[in-house]
Each structure stands twice: as C-alpha cells, then as structure tokens.
Tab-separated table of C-alpha atoms (C1' of nucleotides) in Angstrom:
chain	number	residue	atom	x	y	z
A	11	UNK	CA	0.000	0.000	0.000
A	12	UNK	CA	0.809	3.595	0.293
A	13	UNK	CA	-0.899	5.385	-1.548
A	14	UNK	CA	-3.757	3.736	-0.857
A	15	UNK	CA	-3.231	5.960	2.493
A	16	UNK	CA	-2.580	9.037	0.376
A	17	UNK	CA	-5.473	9.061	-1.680
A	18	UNK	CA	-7.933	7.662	1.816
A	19	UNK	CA	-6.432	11.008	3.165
A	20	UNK	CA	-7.493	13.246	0.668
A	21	UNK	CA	-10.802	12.087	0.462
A	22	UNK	CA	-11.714	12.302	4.094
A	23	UNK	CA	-10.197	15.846	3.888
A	24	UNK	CA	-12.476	16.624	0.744
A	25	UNK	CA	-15.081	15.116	3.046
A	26	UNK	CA	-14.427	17.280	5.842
A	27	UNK	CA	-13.436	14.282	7.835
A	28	UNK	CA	-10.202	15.596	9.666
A	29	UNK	CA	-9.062	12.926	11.752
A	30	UNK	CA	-5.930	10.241	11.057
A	31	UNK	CA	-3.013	12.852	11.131
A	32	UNK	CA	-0.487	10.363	11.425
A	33	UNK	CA	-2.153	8.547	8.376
A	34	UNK	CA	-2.143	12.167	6.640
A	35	UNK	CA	1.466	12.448	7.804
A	36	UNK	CA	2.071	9.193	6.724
A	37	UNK	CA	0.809	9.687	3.157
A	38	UNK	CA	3.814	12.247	2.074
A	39	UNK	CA	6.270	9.388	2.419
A	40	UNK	CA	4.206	6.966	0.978
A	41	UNK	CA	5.480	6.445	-2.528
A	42	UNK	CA	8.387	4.255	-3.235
A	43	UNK	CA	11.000	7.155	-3.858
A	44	UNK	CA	10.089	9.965	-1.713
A	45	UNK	CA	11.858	9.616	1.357
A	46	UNK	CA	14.578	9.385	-0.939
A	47	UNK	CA	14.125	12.412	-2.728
A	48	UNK	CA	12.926	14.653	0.617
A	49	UNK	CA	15.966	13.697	2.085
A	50	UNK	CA	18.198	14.348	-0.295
A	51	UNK	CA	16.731	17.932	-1.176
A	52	UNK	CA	16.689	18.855	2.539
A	53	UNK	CA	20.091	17.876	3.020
A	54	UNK	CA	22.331	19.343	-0.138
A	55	UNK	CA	19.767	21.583	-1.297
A	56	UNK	CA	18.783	21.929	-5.158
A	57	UNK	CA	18.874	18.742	-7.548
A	58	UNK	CA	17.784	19.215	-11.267
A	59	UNK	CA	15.648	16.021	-12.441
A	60	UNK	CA	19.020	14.238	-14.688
A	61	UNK	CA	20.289	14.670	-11.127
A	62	UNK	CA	17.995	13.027	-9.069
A	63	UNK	CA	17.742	10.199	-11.943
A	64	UNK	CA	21.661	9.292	-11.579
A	65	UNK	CA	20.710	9.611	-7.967
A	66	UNK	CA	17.913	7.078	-7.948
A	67	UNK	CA	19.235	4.435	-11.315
A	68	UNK	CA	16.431	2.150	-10.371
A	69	UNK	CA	13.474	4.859	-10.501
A	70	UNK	CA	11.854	4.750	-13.799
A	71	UNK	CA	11.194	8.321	-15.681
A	72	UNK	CA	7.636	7.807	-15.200
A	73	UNK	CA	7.499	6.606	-11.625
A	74	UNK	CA	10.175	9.580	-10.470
A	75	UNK	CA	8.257	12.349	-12.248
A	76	UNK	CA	4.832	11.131	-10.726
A	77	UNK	CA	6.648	11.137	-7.471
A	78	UNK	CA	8.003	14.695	-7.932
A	79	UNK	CA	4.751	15.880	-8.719
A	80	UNK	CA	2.905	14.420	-6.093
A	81	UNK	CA	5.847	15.646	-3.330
A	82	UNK	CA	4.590	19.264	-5.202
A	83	UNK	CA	0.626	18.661	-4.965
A	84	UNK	CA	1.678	18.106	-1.444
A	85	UNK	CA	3.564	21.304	-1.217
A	86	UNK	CA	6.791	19.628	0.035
A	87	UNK	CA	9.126	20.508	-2.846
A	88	UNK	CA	9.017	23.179	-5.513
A	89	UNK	CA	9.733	22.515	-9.233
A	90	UNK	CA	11.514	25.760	-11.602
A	91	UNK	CA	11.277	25.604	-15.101
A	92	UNK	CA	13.789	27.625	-16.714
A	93	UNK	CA	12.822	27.918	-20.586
A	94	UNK	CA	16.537	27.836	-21.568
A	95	UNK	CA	18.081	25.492	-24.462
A	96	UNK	CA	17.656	23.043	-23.621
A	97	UNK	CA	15.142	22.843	-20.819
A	98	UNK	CA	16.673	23.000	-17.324
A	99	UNK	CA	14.033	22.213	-14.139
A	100	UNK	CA	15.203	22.309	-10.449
A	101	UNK	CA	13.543	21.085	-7.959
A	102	UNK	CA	14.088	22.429	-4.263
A	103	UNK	CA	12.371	21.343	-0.566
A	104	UNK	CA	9.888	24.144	0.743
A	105	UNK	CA	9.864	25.137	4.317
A	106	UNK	CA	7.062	22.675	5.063
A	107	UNK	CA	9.081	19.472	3.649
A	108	UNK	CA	11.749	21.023	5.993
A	109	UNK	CA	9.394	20.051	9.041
A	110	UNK	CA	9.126	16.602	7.723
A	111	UNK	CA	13.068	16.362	8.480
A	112	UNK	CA	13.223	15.434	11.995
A	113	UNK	CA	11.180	12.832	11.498
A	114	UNK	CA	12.804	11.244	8.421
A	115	UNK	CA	15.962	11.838	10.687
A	116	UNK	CA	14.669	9.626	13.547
A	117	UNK	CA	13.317	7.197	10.646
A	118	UNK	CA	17.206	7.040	9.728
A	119	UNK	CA	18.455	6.556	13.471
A	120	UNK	CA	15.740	4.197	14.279
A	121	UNK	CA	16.636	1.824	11.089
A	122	UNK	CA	20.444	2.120	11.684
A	123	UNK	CA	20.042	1.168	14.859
A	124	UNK	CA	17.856	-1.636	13.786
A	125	UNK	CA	19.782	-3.026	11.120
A	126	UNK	CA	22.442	-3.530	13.953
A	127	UNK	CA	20.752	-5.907	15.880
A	128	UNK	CA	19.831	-7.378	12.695
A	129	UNK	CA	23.070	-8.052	11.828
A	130	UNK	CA	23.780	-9.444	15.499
A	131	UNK	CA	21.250	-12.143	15.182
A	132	UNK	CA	23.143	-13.376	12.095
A	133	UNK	CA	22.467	-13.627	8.188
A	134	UNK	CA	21.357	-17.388	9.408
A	135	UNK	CA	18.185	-16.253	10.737
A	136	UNK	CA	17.056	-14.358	8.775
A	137	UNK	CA	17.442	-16.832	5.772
A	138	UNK	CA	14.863	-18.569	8.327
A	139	UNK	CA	12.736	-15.754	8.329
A	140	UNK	CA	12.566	-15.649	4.463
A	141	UNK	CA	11.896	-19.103	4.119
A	142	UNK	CA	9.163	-19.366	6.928
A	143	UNK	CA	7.659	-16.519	4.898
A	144	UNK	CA	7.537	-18.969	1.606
A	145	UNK	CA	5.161	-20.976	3.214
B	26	UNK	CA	3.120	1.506	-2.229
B	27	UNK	CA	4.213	0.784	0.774
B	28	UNK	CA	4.677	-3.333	0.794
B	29	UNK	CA	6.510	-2.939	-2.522
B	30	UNK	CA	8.795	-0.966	0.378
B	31	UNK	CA	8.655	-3.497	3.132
B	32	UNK	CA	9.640	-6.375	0.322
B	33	UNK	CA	12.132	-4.543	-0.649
B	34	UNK	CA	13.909	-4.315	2.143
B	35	UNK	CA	13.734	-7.966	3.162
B	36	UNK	CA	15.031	-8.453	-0.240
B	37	UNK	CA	18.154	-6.336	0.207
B	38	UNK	CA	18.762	-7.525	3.920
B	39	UNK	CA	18.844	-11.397	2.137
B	40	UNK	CA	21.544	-9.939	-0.291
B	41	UNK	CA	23.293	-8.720	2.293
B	42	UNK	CA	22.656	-5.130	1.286
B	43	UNK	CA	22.439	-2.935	4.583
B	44	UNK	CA	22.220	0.462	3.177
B	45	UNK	CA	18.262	1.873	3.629
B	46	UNK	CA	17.802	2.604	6.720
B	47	UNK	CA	15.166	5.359	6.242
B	48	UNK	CA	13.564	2.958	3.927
B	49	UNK	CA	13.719	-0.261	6.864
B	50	UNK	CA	11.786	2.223	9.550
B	51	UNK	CA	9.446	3.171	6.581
B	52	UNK	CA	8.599	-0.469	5.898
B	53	UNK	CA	7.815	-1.528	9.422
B	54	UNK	CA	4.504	1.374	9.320
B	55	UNK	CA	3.493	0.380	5.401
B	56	UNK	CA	0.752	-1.087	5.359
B	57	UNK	CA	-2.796	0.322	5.668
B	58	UNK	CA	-4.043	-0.428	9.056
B	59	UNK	CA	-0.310	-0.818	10.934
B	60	UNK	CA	0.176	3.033	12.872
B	61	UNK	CA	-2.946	2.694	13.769
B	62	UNK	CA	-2.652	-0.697	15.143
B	63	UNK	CA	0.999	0.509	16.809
B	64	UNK	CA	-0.329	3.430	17.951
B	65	UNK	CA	-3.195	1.484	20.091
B	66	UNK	CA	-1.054	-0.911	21.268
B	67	UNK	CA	1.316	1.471	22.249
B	68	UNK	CA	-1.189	3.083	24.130
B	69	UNK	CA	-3.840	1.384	26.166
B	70	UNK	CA	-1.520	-2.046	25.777
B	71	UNK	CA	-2.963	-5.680	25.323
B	72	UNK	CA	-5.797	-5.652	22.590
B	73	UNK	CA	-7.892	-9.155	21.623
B	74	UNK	CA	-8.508	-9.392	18.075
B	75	UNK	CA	-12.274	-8.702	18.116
B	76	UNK	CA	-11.121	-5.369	19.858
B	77	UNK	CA	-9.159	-4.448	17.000
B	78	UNK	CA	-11.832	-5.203	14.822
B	79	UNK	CA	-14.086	-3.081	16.236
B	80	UNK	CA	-11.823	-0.834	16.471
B	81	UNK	CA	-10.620	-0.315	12.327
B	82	UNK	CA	-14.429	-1.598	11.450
B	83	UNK	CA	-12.871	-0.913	7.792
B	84	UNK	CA	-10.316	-3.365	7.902
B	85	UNK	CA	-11.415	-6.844	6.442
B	86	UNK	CA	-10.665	-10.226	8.270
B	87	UNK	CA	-7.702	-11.216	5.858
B	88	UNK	CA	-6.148	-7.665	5.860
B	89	UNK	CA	-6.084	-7.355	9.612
B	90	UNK	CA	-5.063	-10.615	10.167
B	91	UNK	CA	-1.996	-9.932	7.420
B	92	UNK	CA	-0.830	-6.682	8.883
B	93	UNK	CA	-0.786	-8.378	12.301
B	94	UNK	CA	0.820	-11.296	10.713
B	95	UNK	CA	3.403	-9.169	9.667
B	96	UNK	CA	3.593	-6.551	12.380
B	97	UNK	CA	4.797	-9.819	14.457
B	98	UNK	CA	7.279	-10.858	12.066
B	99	UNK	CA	8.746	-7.708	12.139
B	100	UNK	CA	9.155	-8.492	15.906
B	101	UNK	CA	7.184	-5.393	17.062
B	102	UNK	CA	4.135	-7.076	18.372
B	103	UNK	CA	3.633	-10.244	20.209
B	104	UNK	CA	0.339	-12.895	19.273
B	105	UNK	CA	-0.243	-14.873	22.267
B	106	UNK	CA	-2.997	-17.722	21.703
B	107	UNK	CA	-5.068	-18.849	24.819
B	108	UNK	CA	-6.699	-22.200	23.942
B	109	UNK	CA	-9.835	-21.974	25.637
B	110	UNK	CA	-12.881	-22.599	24.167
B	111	UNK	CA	-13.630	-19.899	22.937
B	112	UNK	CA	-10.000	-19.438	21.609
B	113	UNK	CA	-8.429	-15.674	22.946
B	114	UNK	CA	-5.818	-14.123	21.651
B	115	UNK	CA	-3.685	-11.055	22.380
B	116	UNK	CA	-2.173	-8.737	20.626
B	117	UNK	CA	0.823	-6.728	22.654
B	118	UNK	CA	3.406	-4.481	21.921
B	119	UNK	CA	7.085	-5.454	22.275
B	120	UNK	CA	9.812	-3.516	23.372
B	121	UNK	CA	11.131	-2.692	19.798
B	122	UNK	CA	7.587	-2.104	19.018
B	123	UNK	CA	7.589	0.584	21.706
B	124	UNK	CA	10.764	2.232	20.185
B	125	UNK	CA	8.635	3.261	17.041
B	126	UNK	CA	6.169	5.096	19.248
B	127	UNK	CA	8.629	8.445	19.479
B	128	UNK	CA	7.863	8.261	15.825
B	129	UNK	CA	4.771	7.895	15.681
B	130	UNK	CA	4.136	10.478	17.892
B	131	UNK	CA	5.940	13.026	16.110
B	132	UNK	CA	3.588	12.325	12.980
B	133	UNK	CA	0.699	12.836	14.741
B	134	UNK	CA	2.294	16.176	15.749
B	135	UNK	CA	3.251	16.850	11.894
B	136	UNK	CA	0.042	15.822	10.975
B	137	UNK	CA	-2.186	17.629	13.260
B	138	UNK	CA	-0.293	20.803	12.591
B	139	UNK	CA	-1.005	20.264	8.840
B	140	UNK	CA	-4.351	19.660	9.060
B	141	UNK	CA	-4.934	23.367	11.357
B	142	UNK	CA	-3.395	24.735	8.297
B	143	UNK	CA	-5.006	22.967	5.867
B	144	UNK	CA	-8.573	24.390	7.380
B	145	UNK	CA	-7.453	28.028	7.141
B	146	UNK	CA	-6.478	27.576	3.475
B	147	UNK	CA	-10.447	27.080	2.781
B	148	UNK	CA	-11.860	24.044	2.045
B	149	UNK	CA	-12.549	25.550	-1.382
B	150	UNK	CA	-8.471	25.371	-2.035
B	151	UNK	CA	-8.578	21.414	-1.504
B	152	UNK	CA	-11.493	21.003	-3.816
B	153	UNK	CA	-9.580	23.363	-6.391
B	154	UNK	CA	-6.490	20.802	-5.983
B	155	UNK	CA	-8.750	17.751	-6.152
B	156	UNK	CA	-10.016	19.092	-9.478
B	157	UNK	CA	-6.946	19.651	-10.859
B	158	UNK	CA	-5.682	15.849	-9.903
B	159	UNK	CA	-8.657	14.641	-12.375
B	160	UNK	CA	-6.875	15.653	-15.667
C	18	DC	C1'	17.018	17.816	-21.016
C	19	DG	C1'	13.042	16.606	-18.908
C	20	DG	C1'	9.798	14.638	-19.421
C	21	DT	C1'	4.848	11.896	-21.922
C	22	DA	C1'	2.529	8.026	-23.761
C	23	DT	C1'	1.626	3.326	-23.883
C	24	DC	C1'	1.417	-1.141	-22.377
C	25	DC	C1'	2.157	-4.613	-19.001
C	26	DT	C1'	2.788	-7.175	-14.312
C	27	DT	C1'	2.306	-7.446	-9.675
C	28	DT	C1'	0.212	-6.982	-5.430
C	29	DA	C1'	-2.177	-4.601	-1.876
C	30	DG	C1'	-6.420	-4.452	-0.398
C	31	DG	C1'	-11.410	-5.899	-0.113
C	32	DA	C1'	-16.045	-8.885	0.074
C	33	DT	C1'	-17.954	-12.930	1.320
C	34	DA	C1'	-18.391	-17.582	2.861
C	35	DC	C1'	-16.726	-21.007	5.747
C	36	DT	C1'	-14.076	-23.492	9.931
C	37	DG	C1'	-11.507	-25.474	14.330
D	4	DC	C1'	-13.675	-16.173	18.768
D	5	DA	C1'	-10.270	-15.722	15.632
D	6	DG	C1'	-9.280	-16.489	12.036
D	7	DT	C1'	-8.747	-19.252	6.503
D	8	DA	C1'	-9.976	-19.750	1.846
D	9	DT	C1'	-11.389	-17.974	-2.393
D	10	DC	C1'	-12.187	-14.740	-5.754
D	11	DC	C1'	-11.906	-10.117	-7.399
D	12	DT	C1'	-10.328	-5.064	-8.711
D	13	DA	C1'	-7.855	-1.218	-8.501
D	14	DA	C1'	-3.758	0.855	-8.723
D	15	DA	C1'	1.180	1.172	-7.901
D	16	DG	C1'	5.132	0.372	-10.142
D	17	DG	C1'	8.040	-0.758	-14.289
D	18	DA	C1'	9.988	-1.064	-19.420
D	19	DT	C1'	10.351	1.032	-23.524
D	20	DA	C1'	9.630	4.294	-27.137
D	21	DC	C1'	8.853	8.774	-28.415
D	22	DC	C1'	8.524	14.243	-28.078
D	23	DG	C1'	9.073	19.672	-27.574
DNA sequence: CGGTATCCTTTAGGATACTG
DNA sequence: CAGTATCCTAAAGGATACCG
C-alpha cells in the first residue's frame, strides 16, 4: 500500500473528515522514492531532475516524475522551469518538507540502529525468516 | 506503495545489502491499518482481536489478520494464543515495538499541525487541488 | 534535457463464505 | 472467537519508445 493511504487522506479531507493525522502524515512518504528524494533535497539543497535520476538508477522516468509531482501537490518541494536550451528544471524542498526532516531523521536513526541488531542475530536467521515466509 | 517498500527491504537484507535505513523504519509502518494498530497498542496495551476489529471496522478479516501477521514478524508485536474454548488471543506491543512510538508520535504532531493549516487555506483550495488531480 | 505516452505485471487491499 | 480460503479489482510500479 501507500498510496492507498494518500489518496484515503485526501478524500476524508475533501469530506471534511479531519481525523488520522499520522495517516495524513504518513501519506507524504508513501510512494516508493520519496523519502529518498525529501531527504536528499533537505540535506544538499537543489537537484535538477538528470540529477535526481543518476541519484535514484532504479526509478523509472515515469514513476520519479509522478513522485516529484505528487511531493509538489503536497507542497513539500518546488519545481523551476527555466525555458533555456535546452530545458533545465530544479527542484528544491519548501519550508514545510523542511518540518518533515526530523522525522525522516529519527526514521534514519531508528533503522540504523535496527539493522544492527539485525546483523547481530546473524544472516542465518534471517534466511529462516525468508523461508518461513515462503510458506 | 508501501509493501513494494517493506519487500524490498527484506530483499536487500537477504543480499546482504544494509544500506536503507530510512527505507527499513518506513517499511515496518506500510501497510494500511499498521500506525494505527501501533499506535493502540502502544497506548492502552494488550488488545484481543475482536477489539481491533471493532476498532478499524474498515479493515477486512484477511487484511487485519496480514498486517498483524506481519507486524509480528517484524518483531514489534507479540500474538499470544489462549486455547480456551472460545480461543483468545492477544495482541501486545514489544519492546522494539515501543521504540517506534517516538515516531509515531511526532507524525501525529506533523500531521495535526497540517491539518490546522489545511482548514485556514479554505476548504474551497482542496477542492480546487482535487479538481486539478482529475486531468 | 526533462519529461509523456503506452502497455504490461504485480500486489495490496477488499467482500464474502466457511471453519476449528 | 479468531481467524482461513477464495475470488476479485484497482492501482502502484516498471519497461520502452517517443517528443518539444
């Protein structure tokens, strides 16, 4: 899922329905690149779209673009257009993705932390894990 | 998305790929009913699985049973079966569980925040946007 | 360069009926 | 009571080709 919480948040809000902030909260990560991306423009600032491309190899054009312009429905990033020869567009974080950073900072500390222990318990189990989860 | 995250991840841990961590937290919320499910747990503590039911009256039998399936794989809940007839079981936090509550609670922050804003933009605004999503 | 357009696959999520 | 089992659909994500 994901953005099956995204699109369950807008239309409660069209609804008037204004419960679920964490679920609302939620939604502006929700899309498989977009922690990516926030993070990335709220730590070294602007990134033109070639750039976040080489950035993210595995993101398809049309799945990093639909990100980007959701991130800007939701008023987290900004997208320029400069009309030059060719075509250059920047995108940059807006003060409210800023906000979003201390969380997607504890998100980092919480799953470095975690991957520790993971490591700890050995490869071993979880190659157990993956096969219990075959069944 | 959001399992398409969680997968992911598992699949890079197996490869022995620890980079992600943002994406590792991410994964352990991704799913449609799990904050919510954390978030109770975190707070009143044991919950049966009727109780949960009534309390997410949206979420289907398989669904809830999946995302508690995998909330305990993930080793942040516990499932403890009482055979009595009528069966009981429990749903309870762990410790790790607990850890993602800091988190949690800072989205609710974000999100209540956003929504006080959202309200003194005008409704109208979100119905302008929600046009604008149909092309 | 920064995208659209098109087509395709996968899978998350849901409704309903049934069971130990 | 606490789930499985089955079937279904919507939509997220991806590959590739083309465009202003």
């Amino acid at each position: 899922m994901t953005d099956v919480v995204r699109k369950d948040v807008q239309k409660k809000l069209l609804s008037g329905d204004y419960g679920c902030a964490k679920e609302l909260t939620l939604s502006m990560f929700s899309g498989k690149w977009k922690i990516v991306i926030l993070y990335h423009l709220g730590k070294d600032g602007i990134y033109r779209f070639g750039e976040l491309k080489k950035l993210l190899p595995h993101a398809s054009n049309k799945v990093l673009t639909q990100q980007l312009r959701e991130l800007e429905e939701d008023e987290l990033i900004t997208r320029t257009l400069y009309p030059e020869v060719p075509v250059r567009v920047d995108y940059e974080i807006t003060a409210l993705g800023q906000t979003l950073l201390p969380i997607i900072d504890l998100m980092f500390e919480w799953g470095t932390n975690r991957l520790k222990q993971l490591k700890h318990v050995a490869p071993r189990n979880i190659n157990e894990e993956a096969i219990k989860k075959k069944r």
